[in-house]
Amino acid sequence: MAEDRRYYLIDALRGLALVNMLGYHFLYDVNVVYGRDPEYFLRPAVHVWQQYICWSFILIAGLSFHWGKRHNLRRGLFLNACGLAVTLVTLIALPSEAIWFGILNFMGCAVLLTVPLEKGLRNVSPAWGLAVCFLLFLLLKHVDSGYVGFGPFLYRLPAGLYRFRILAPLGFPDPAFRSSDYFPMLPWYLLFLCGWFLGRLLEQSKALQRAARIKIPFLSAAGRRTIWVYLLHQPVCYLVALLLCSS
């Protein structure tokens, strides 16, 4: 996207999520990986914080699909390569915290899947598409735990869907599957599509476009370097947490 047409506010929202991610992962390393408070991850407020971070990144990734149409195929392959590198590094350096099909592999696959689907998606009303995808996301939010529905209306899916590890990327992990960062295609691709439809609404509204060009200096700049910060932040967090916890 040309500089004079860039949506700096979207960069800022991504940058805000990035800052929160750094704080979340550092506290996770201190409390869970190095044992200061093993129950930390189970606190409701921490769960809400974690959900805000991942929802933000996925929605913005779907929205941003519209900005790099000529490079989306390359971007999807690059994100998958980065995700596989993260899996390899965590498997070697910290096997107990190994990442299988984490956020980078999910985003890479979401981008690659949307490339051939985009023409058909453009025939859907953005408002209706957003509403239906969000409802389906809520209905399938617990599919990786074996359920569909929400609130008190949860229904167990057939156990046969969860027998093969190869289905874990789709949202059907087998009982032995473990990953410290896991974002399967279901339900998260539906949230990615919510972001895609938000991007369509942005394309159609001059008022939203003017608002999206508001620049928040530090956050807007940080939001343009998310992938590199993501790849480098975890070793730094581990090291700082180790020094803190060993002192």
CSV table of C-alpha atoms in Angstrom, one decimal:
chain,number,residue,atom,x,y,z
A,1,MET,CA,0.0,0.0,0.0
A,2,ALA,CA,1.3,3.5,-0.9
A,3,GLU,CA,2.3,5.6,2.0
A,4,ASP,CA,-0.4,8.3,1.3
A,5,ARG,CA,-3.1,5.6,1.3
A,6,ARG,CA,-1.8,3.5,4.3
A,7,TYR,CA,-4.2,2.8,7.1
A,8,TYR,CA,-2.0,3.8,10.0
A,9,LEU,CA,-4.7,3.2,12.6
A,10,ILE,CA,-4.8,-0.5,11.7
A,11,ASP,CA,-1.0,-0.6,12.0
A,12,ALA,CA,-1.5,1.0,15.5
A,13,LEU,CA,-4.1,-1.6,16.6
A,14,ARG,CA,-1.7,-4.3,15.4
A,15,GLY,CA,1.1,-2.6,17.3
A,16,LEU,CA,-1.0,-2.4,20.5
A,17,ALA,CA,-1.7,-6.2,20.2
A,18,LEU,CA,2.1,-6.7,19.7
A,19,VAL,CA,3.0,-4.8,22.9
A,20,ASN,CA,0.4,-6.8,24.8
A,21,MET,CA,1.8,-10.0,23.3
A,22,LEU,CA,5.3,-9.2,24.6
A,23,GLY,CA,4.0,-8.6,28.1
A,24,TYR,CA,1.8,-11.7,28.0
A,25,HIS,CA,4.6,-14.0,26.8
A,26,PHE,CA,7.1,-12.6,29.3
A,27,LEU,CA,4.8,-13.2,32.2
A,28,TYR,CA,3.9,-16.7,30.8
A,29,ASP,CA,7.6,-17.6,30.8
A,30,VAL,CA,8.2,-16.3,34.3
A,31,ASN,CA,5.1,-17.9,35.8
A,32,VAL,CA,4.5,-21.1,33.8
A,33,VAL,CA,7.8,-22.1,32.1
A,34,TYR,CA,10.0,-21.2,35.1
A,35,GLY,CA,7.4,-22.1,37.7
A,36,ARG,CA,6.8,-18.9,39.7
A,37,ASP,CA,3.1,-19.4,39.4
A,38,PRO,CA,2.0,-22.5,37.5
A,39,GLU,CA,-1.7,-21.5,37.9
A,40,TYR,CA,-1.2,-18.1,36.2
A,41,PHE,CA,-2.4,-19.3,32.9
A,42,LEU,CA,-5.7,-20.5,34.4
A,43,ARG,CA,-6.9,-17.1,35.7
A,44,PRO,CA,-9.9,-15.8,33.9
A,45,ALA,CA,-8.4,-12.3,33.5
A,46,VAL,CA,-5.3,-13.8,31.9
A,47,HIS,CA,-7.5,-15.9,29.5
A,48,VAL,CA,-9.4,-12.7,28.4
A,49,TRP,CA,-6.1,-10.9,27.9
A,50,GLN,CA,-4.8,-13.8,25.7
A,51,GLN,CA,-8.0,-13.9,23.7
A,52,TYR,CA,-7.8,-10.2,23.0
A,53,ILE,CA,-4.3,-10.5,21.7
A,54,CYS,CA,-5.0,-13.5,19.3
A,55,TRP,CA,-8.4,-12.1,18.2
A,56,SER,CA,-6.7,-8.8,17.3
A,57,PHE,CA,-4.0,-10.4,15.3
A,58,ILE,CA,-6.3,-12.7,13.4
A,59,LEU,CA,-9.0,-10.0,12.6
A,60,ILE,CA,-6.3,-7.6,11.4
A,61,ALA,CA,-4.7,-10.3,9.3
A,62,GLY,CA,-8.0,-11.0,7.6
A,63,LEU,CA,-8.6,-7.2,7.1
A,64,SER,CA,-5.1,-6.7,5.8
A,65,PHE,CA,-5.5,-9.4,3.1
A,66,HIS,CA,-7.0,-6.7,0.9
A,67,TRP,CA,-3.8,-4.5,1.0
A,68,GLY,CA,-1.3,-7.0,-0.5
A,69,LYS,CA,-3.3,-8.8,-3.2
A,70,ARG,CA,-0.3,-9.2,-5.5
A,71,HIS,CA,1.8,-10.7,-2.7
A,72,ASN,CA,-0.6,-12.8,-0.7
A,73,LEU,CA,0.5,-16.1,-2.2
A,74,ARG,CA,4.1,-15.3,-1.3
A,75,ARG,CA,3.1,-14.0,2.1
A,76,GLY,CA,1.2,-17.2,2.9
A,77,LEU,CA,4.2,-19.4,2.0
A,78,PHE,CA,6.5,-17.1,4.0
A,79,LEU,CA,4.3,-17.3,7.1
A,80,ASN,CA,4.2,-21.1,6.9
A,81,ALA,CA,7.9,-21.3,6.5
A,82,CYS,CA,8.3,-19.0,9.6
A,83,GLY,CA,5.8,-21.2,11.5
A,84,LEU,CA,7.8,-24.4,10.6
A,85,ALA,CA,11.0,-22.7,11.8
A,86,VAL,CA,9.4,-21.8,15.1
A,87,THR,CA,8.2,-25.4,15.5
A,88,LEU,CA,11.7,-26.7,14.8
A,89,VAL,CA,13.4,-24.3,17.2
A,90,THR,CA,11.0,-24.9,20.1
A,91,LEU,CA,11.2,-28.7,19.5
A,92,ILE,CA,15.0,-28.5,19.9
A,93,ALA,CA,15.4,-25.8,22.5
A,94,LEU,CA,12.3,-26.4,24.7
A,95,PRO,CA,10.5,-29.7,23.8
A,96,SER,CA,8.0,-29.3,26.7
A,97,GLU,CA,6.8,-26.0,25.1
A,98,ALA,CA,7.0,-27.1,21.4
A,99,ILE,CA,4.7,-25.3,19.0
A,100,TRP,CA,2.7,-27.3,16.5
A,101,PHE,CA,0.5,-25.4,14.1
A,102,GLY,CA,0.8,-22.1,16.0
A,103,ILE,CA,-0.4,-18.7,14.9
A,104,LEU,CA,2.1,-18.3,12.0
A,105,ASN,CA,1.1,-21.6,10.4
A,106,PHE,CA,-2.5,-20.7,10.9
A,107,MET,CA,-2.2,-17.3,9.3
A,108,GLY,CA,-0.1,-18.7,6.4
A,109,CYS,CA,-2.8,-21.4,5.7
A,110,ALA,CA,-5.6,-18.8,6.1
A,111,VAL,CA,-4.0,-16.5,3.5
A,112,LEU,CA,-3.3,-19.4,1.1
A,113,LEU,CA,-6.9,-20.6,1.4
A,114,THR,CA,-8.4,-17.2,0.9
A,115,VAL,CA,-6.5,-16.6,-2.3
A,116,PRO,CA,-8.7,-19.0,-4.4
A,117,LEU,CA,-11.8,-18.2,-2.4
A,118,GLU,CA,-11.7,-14.4,-2.7
A,119,LYS,CA,-13.6,-14.1,-6.0
A,120,GLY,CA,-16.5,-16.0,-4.5
A,121,LEU,CA,-16.4,-14.2,-1.2
A,122,ARG,CA,-16.8,-10.9,-3.0
A,123,ASN,CA,-20.2,-12.0,-4.1
A,124,VAL,CA,-21.3,-12.0,-0.5
A,125,SER,CA,-22.7,-8.9,1.3
A,126,PRO,CA,-20.0,-7.8,3.7
A,127,ALA,CA,-22.4,-7.2,6.5
A,128,TRP,CA,-24.1,-10.6,6.1
A,129,GLY,CA,-20.7,-12.3,5.6
A,130,LEU,CA,-19.4,-10.7,8.8
A,131,ALA,CA,-22.5,-11.7,10.8
A,132,VAL,CA,-22.6,-15.3,9.6
A,133,CYS,CA,-18.9,-15.9,10.0
A,134,PHE,CA,-18.9,-14.5,13.6
A,135,LEU,CA,-21.9,-16.6,14.5
A,136,LEU,CA,-20.2,-19.7,13.1
A,137,PHE,CA,-17.0,-18.8,14.9
A,138,LEU,CA,-18.9,-18.7,18.2
A,139,LEU,CA,-20.7,-22.0,17.5
A,140,LEU,CA,-17.4,-23.7,16.6
A,141,LYS,CA,-15.2,-22.0,19.3
A,142,HIS,CA,-14.8,-25.3,21.2
A,143,VAL,CA,-14.5,-27.7,18.3
A,144,ASP,CA,-10.8,-28.5,19.3
A,145,SER,CA,-12.2,-29.7,22.7
A,146,GLY,CA,-14.8,-31.9,21.0
A,147,TYR,CA,-17.9,-29.6,21.2
A,148,VAL,CA,-20.0,-27.3,19.1
A,149,GLY,CA,-22.4,-24.7,20.5
A,150,PHE,CA,-22.0,-22.0,23.1
A,151,GLY,CA,-23.0,-21.2,26.6
A,152,PRO,CA,-25.1,-24.1,28.1
A,153,PHE,CA,-25.9,-25.4,24.7
A,154,LEU,CA,-22.8,-27.5,23.9
A,155,TYR,CA,-23.0,-30.8,21.9
A,156,ARG,CA,-20.2,-33.4,21.8
A,157,LEU,CA,-18.9,-34.3,18.4
A,158,PRO,CA,-18.1,-37.9,17.4
A,159,ALA,CA,-14.9,-39.2,19.0
A,160,GLY,CA,-13.8,-40.6,15.6
A,161,LEU,CA,-13.0,-37.1,14.4
A,162,TYR,CA,-10.2,-36.9,17.0
A,163,ARG,CA,-8.3,-40.2,16.4
A,164,PHE,CA,-5.8,-39.0,13.8
A,165,ARG,CA,-3.1,-36.4,14.5
A,166,ILE,CA,-3.0,-35.3,10.9
A,167,LEU,CA,-6.4,-33.7,11.5
A,168,ALA,CA,-5.1,-31.4,14.3
A,169,PRO,CA,-4.5,-28.5,11.9
A,170,LEU,CA,-8.2,-28.6,11.0
A,171,GLY,CA,-9.3,-28.4,14.6
A,172,PHE,CA,-9.6,-32.1,15.5
A,173,PRO,CA,-6.5,-33.0,17.6
A,174,ASP,CA,-6.1,-36.5,19.0
A,175,PRO,CA,-6.0,-37.0,22.8
A,176,ALA,CA,-2.1,-37.0,22.9
A,177,PHE,CA,-1.7,-33.8,20.9
A,178,ARG,CA,0.1,-31.0,22.8
A,179,SER,CA,1.2,-27.6,21.6
A,180,SER,CA,2.0,-24.4,23.6
A,181,ASP,CA,0.5,-22.3,20.8
A,182,TYR,CA,-2.3,-23.9,18.8
A,183,PHE,CA,-4.6,-22.2,16.3
A,184,PRO,CA,-6.4,-24.7,14.1
A,185,MET,CA,-8.3,-23.7,11.0
A,186,LEU,CA,-11.6,-24.3,12.8
A,187,PRO,CA,-12.7,-22.1,14.4
A,188,TRP,CA,-10.1,-19.5,13.7
A,189,TYR,CA,-10.4,-19.3,10.0
A,190,LEU,CA,-14.0,-18.0,10.5
A,191,LEU,CA,-12.5,-15.1,12.6
A,192,PHE,CA,-10.0,-14.4,9.8
A,193,LEU,CA,-13.0,-14.2,7.4
A,194,CYS,CA,-14.6,-11.7,9.8
A,195,GLY,CA,-11.6,-9.6,9.4
A,196,TRP,CA,-11.8,-10.0,5.6
A,197,PHE,CA,-15.4,-8.8,5.6
A,198,LEU,CA,-14.4,-5.9,7.8
A,199,GLY,CA,-11.9,-5.0,5.1
A,200,ARG,CA,-14.7,-5.0,2.5
A,201,LEU,CA,-16.7,-2.6,4.7
A,202,LEU,CA,-13.7,-0.4,5.0
A,203,GLU,CA,-13.3,-0.4,1.2
A,204,GLN,CA,-16.9,0.8,0.9
A,205,SER,CA,-16.8,3.7,3.5
A,206,LYS,CA,-14.9,6.9,3.0
A,207,ALA,CA,-15.5,7.9,6.6
A,208,LEU,CA,-14.0,4.7,7.9
A,209,GLN,CA,-11.0,5.2,5.5
A,210,ARG,CA,-10.4,8.7,6.8
A,211,ALA,CA,-10.5,7.4,10.4
A,212,ALA,CA,-8.2,4.5,9.5
A,213,ARG,CA,-5.5,7.0,8.3
A,214,ILE,CA,-5.0,8.4,11.7
A,215,LYS,CA,-1.4,7.8,12.8
A,216,ILE,CA,-0.4,6.9,16.3
A,217,PRO,CA,3.4,7.3,16.0
A,218,PHE,CA,5.0,4.5,18.1
A,219,LEU,CA,2.2,2.0,17.7
A,220,SER,CA,1.8,2.6,14.0
A,221,ALA,CA,5.5,2.0,13.5
A,222,ALA,CA,5.6,-1.1,15.7
A,223,GLY,CA,2.6,-2.6,13.9
A,224,ARG,CA,4.5,-2.6,10.6
A,225,ARG,CA,7.2,-4.9,12.0
A,226,THR,CA,5.1,-7.5,13.7
A,227,ILE,CA,6.5,-10.6,12.0
A,228,TRP,CA,10.1,-9.8,12.9
A,229,VAL,CA,9.3,-8.9,16.5
A,230,TYR,CA,7.3,-12.1,16.8
A,231,LEU,CA,10.1,-14.2,15.6
A,232,LEU,CA,12.7,-12.6,17.8
A,233,HIS,CA,10.8,-11.8,21.0
A,234,GLN,CA,10.4,-15.3,22.5
A,235,PRO,CA,14.2,-16.0,22.8
A,236,VAL,CA,14.6,-12.6,24.4
A,237,CYS,CA,11.7,-13.2,26.8
A,238,TYR,CA,13.1,-16.7,27.7
A,239,LEU,CA,16.5,-15.2,28.5
A,240,VAL,CA,15.2,-12.2,30.5
A,241,ALA,CA,12.8,-14.5,32.4
A,242,LEU,CA,15.7,-17.0,33.1
A,243,LEU,CA,17.9,-14.2,34.4
A,244,LEU,CA,15.1,-12.9,36.6
A,245,CYS,CA,14.1,-16.2,38.0
A,246,SER,CA,17.7,-17.4,38.7
A,247,SER,CA,18.6,-14.2,40.6
